[in-house]
mmCIF file with all atom_site columns, C-alpha atoms in Angstrom:
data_model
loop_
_atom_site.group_PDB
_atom_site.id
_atom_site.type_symbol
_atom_site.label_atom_id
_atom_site.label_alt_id
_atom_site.label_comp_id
_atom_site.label_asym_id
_atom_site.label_entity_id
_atom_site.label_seq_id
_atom_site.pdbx_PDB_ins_code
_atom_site.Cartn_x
_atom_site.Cartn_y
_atom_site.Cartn_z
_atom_site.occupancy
_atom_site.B_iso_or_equiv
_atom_site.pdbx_formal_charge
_atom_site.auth_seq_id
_atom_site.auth_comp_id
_atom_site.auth_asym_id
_atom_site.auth_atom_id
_atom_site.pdbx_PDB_model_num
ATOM 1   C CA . UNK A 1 1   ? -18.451 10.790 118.171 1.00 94.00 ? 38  UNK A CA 1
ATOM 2   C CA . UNK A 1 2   ? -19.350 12.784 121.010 1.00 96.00 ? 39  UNK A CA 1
ATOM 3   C CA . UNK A 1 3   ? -22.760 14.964 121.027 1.00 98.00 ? 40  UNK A CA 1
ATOM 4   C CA . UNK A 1 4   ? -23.130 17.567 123.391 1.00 97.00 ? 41  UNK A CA 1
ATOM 5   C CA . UNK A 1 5   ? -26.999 19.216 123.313 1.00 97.00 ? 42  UNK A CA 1
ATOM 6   C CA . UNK A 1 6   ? -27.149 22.818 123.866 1.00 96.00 ? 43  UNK A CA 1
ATOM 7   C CA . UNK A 1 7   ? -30.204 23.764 126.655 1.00 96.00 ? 44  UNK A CA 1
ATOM 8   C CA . UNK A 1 8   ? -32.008 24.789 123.823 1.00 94.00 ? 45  UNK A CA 1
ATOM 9   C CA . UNK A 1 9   ? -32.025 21.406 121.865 1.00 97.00 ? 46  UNK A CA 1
ATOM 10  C CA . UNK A 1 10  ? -32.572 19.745 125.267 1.00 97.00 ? 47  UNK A CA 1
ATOM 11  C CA . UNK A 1 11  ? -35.170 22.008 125.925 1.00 96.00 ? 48  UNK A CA 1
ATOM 12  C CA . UNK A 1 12  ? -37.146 20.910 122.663 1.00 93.00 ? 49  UNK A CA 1
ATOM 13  C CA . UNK A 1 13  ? -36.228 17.254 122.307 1.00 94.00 ? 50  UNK A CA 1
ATOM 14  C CA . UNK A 1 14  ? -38.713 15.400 124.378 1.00 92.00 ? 51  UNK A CA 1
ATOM 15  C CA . UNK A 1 15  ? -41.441 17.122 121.995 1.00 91.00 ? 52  UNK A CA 1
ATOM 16  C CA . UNK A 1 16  ? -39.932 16.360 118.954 1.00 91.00 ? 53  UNK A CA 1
ATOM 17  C CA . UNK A 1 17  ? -38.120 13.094 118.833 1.00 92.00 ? 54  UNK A CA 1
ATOM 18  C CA . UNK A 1 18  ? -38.525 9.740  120.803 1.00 92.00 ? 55  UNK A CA 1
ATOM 19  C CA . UNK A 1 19  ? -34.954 7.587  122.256 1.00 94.00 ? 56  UNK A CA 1
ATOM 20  C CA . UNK A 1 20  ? -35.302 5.500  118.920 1.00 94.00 ? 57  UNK A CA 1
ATOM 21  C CA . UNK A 1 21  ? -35.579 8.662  116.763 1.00 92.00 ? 58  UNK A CA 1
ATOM 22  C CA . UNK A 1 22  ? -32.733 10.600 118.610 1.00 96.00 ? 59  UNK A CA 1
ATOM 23  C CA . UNK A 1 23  ? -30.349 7.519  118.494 1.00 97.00 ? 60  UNK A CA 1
ATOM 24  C CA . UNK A 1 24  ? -31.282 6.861  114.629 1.00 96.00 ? 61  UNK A CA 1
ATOM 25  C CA . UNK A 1 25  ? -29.829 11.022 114.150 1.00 97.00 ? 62  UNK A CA 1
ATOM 26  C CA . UNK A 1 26  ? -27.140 10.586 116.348 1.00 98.00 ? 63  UNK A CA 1
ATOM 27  C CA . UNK A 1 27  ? -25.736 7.620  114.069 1.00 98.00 ? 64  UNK A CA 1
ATOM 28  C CA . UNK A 1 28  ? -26.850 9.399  111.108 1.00 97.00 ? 65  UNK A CA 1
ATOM 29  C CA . UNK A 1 29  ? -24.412 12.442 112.114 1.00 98.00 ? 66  UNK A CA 1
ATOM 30  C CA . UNK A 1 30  ? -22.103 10.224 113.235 1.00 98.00 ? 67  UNK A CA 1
ATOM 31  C CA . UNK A 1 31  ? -21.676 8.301  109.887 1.00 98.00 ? 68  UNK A CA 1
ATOM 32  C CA . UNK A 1 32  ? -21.511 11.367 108.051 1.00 97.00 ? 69  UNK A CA 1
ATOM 33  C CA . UNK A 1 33  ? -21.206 14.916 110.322 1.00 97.00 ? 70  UNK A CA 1
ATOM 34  C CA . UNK A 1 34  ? -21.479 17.156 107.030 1.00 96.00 ? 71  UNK A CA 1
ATOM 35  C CA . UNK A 1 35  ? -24.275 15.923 105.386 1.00 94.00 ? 72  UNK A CA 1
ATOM 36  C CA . UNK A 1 36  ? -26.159 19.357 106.609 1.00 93.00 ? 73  UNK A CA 1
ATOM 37  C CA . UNK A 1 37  ? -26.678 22.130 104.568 1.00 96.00 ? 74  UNK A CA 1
ATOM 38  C CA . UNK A 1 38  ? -24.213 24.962 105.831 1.00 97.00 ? 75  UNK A CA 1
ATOM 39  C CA . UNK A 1 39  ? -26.404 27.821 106.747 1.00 97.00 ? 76  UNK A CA 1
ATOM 40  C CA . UNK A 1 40  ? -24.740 31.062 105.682 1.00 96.00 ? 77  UNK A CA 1
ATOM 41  C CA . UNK A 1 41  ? -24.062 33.764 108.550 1.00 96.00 ? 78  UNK A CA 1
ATOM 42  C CA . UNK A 1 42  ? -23.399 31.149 110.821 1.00 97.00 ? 79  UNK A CA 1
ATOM 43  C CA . UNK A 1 43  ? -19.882 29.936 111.431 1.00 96.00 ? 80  UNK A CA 1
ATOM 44  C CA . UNK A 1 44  ? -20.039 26.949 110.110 1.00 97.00 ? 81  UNK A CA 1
ATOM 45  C CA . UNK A 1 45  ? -23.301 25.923 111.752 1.00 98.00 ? 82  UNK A CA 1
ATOM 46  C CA . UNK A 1 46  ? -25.572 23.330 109.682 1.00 98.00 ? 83  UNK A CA 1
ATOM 47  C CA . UNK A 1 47  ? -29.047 22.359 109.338 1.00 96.00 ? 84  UNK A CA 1
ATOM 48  C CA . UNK A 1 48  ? -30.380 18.988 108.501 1.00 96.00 ? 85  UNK A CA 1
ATOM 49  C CA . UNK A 1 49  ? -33.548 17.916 107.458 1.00 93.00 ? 86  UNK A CA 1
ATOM 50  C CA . UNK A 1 50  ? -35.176 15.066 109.740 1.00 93.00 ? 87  UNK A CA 1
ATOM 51  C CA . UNK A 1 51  ? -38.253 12.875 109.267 1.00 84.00 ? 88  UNK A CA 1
ATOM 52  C CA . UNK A 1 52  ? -41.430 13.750 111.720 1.00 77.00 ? 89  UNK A CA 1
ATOM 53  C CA . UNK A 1 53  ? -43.284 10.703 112.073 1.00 68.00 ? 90  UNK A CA 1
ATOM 54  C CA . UNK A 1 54  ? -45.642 11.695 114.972 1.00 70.00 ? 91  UNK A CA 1
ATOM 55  C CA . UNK A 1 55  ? -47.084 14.053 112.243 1.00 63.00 ? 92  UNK A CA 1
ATOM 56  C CA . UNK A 1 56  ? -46.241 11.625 109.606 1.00 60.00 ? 93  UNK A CA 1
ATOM 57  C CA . UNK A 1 57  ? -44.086 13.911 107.454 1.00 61.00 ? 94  UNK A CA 1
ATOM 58  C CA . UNK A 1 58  ? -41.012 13.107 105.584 1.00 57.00 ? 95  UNK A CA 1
ATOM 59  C CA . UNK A 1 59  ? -37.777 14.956 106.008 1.00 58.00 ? 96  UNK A CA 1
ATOM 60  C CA . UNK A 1 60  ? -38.801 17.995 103.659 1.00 63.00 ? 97  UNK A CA 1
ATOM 61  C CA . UNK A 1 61  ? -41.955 18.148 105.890 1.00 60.00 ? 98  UNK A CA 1
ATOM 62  C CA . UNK A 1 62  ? -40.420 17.208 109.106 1.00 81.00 ? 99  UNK A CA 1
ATOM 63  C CA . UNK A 1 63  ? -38.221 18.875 111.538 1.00 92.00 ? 100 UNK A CA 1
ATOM 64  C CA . UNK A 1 64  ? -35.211 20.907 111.396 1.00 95.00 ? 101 UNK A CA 1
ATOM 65  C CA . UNK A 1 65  ? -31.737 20.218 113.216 1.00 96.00 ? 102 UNK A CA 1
ATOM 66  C CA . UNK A 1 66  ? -29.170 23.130 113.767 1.00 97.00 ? 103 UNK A CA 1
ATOM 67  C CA . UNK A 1 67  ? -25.893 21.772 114.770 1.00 98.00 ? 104 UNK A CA 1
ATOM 68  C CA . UNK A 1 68  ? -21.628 22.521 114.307 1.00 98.00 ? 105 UNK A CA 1
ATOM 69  C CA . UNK A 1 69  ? -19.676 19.707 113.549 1.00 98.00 ? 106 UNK A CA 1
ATOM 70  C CA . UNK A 1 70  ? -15.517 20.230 115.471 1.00 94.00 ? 107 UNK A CA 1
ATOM 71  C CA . UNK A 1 71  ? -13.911 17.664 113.134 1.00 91.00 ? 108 UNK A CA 1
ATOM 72  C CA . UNK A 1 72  ? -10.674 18.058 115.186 1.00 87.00 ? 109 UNK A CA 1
ATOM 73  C CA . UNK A 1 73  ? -12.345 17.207 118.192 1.00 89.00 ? 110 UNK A CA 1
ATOM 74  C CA . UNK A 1 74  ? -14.783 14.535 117.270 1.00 93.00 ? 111 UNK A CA 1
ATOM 75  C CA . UNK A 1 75  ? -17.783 16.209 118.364 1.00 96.00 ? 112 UNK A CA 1
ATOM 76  C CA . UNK A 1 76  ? -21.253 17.822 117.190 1.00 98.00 ? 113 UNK A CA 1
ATOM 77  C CA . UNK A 1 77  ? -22.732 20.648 119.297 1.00 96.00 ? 114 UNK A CA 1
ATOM 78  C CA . UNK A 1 78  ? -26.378 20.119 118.407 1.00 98.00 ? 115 UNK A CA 1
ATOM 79  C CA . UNK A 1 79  ? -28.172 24.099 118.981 1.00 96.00 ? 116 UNK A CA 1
ATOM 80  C CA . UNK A 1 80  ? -31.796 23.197 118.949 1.00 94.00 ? 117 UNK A CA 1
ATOM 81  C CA . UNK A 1 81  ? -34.209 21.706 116.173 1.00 94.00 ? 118 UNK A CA 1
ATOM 82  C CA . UNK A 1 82  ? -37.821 22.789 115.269 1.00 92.00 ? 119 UNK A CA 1
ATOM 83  C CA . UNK A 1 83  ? -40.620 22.002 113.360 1.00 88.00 ? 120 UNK A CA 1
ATOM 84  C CA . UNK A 1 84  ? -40.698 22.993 109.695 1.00 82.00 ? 121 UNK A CA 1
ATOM 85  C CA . UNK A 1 85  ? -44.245 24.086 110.396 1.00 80.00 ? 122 UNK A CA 1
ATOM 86  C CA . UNK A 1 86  ? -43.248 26.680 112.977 1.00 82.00 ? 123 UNK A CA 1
ATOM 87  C CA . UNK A 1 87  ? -40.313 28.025 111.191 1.00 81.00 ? 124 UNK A CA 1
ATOM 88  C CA . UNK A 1 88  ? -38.409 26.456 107.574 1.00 75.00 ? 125 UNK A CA 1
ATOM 89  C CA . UNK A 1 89  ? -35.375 28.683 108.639 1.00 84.00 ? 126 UNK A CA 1
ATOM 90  C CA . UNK A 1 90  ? -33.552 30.698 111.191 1.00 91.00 ? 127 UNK A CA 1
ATOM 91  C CA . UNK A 1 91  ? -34.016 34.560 111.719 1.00 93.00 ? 128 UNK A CA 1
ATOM 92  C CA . UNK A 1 92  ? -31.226 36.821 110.500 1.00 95.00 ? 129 UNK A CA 1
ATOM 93  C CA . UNK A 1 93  ? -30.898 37.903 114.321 1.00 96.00 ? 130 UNK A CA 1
ATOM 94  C CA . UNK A 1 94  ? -30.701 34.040 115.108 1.00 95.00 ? 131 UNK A CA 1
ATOM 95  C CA . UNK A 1 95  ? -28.230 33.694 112.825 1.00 96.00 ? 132 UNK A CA 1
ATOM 96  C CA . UNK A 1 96  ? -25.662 36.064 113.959 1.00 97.00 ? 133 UNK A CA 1
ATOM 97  C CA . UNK A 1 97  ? -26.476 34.879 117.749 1.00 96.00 ? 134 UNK A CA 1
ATOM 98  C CA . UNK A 1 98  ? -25.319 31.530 116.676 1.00 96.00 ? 135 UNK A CA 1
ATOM 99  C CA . UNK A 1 99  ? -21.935 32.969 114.661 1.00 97.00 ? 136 UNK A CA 1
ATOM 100 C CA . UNK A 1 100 ? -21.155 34.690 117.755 1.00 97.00 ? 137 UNK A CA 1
ATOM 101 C CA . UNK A 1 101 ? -21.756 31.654 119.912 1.00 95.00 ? 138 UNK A CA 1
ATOM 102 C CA . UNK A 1 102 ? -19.486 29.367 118.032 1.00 95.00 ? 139 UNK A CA 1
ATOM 103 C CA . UNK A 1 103 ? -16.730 32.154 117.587 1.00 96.00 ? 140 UNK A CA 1
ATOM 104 C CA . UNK A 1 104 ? -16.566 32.319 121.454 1.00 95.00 ? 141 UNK A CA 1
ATOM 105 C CA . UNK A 1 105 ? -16.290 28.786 121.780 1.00 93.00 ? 142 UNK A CA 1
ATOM 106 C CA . UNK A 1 106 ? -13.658 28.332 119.048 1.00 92.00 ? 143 UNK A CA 1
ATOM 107 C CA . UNK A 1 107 ? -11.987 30.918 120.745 1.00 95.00 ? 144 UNK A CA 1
ATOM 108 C CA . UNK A 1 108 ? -11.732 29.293 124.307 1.00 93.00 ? 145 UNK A CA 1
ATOM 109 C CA . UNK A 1 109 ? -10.983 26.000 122.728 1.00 91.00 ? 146 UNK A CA 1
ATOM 110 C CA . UNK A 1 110 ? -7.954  27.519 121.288 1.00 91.00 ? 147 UNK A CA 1
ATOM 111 C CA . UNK A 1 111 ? -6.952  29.158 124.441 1.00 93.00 ? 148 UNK A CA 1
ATOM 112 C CA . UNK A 1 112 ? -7.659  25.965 126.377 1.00 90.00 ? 149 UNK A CA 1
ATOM 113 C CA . UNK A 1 113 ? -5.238  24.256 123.490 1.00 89.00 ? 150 UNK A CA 1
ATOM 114 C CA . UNK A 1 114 ? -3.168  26.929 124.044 1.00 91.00 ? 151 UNK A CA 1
ATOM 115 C CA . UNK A 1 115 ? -2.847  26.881 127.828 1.00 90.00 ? 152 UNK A CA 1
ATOM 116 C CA . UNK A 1 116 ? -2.199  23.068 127.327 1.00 87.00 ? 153 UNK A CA 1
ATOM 117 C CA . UNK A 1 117 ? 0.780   23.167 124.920 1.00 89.00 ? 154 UNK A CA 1
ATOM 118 C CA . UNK A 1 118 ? 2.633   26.039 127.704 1.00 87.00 ? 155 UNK A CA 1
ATOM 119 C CA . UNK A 1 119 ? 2.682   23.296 130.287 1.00 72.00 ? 156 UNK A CA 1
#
């Protein structure tokens, strides 16, 4: 499985999860890329739960992971992740941002496919 952090989630990680805590939700994903909720208005984007335990919260508590799984391609785009405390869900406005994200990039993926197949 290949993960590929948007700036946003790259932006936030240092402050939210440690090498041992980012490689323990990289396997997690990996074992099983659907086991987010998906968020309607999306996509196909999903959110997982994660545990916190600088603040010593559990995963309903804890932080928030926004990612897209490609199955074809073996990969999860991870968007960014947050603190329950500062948000429990995205903005409507957010939400449609990140629809018309991954329709671009689905779209150029199938051109690059596309392009490919010609010759």
């Amino acid at each position: 499985m290949e993960f590929i952090e948007s700036p946003a989630f790259a932006r936030h990680l240092s402050r939210y999860l440690n090498d041992e805590r980012y490689r323990a939700l990289q396997h997690a994903l990996a074992r099983n890329p659907q086991a987010g909720d998906l968020m309607p208005g999306t996509g196909g984007f999903r959110k997982i739960r994660w545990t916190d335990p600088r603040r010593g919260k559990g995963s309903r508590g804890g932080l928030r992971v926004i990612y897209y799984y490609f199955a074809g391609d073996q990969q999860i785009w991870l968007m960014t992740l947050f603190d329950k405390d500062e948000a429990s869900d995205l903005s409507p406005k957010e939400r449609k941002a990140l629809k018309a994200a991954i329709q671009a990039e689905l779209e150029a993926r199938k051109a690059h496919r596309e392009r490919r197949q010609r010759g």
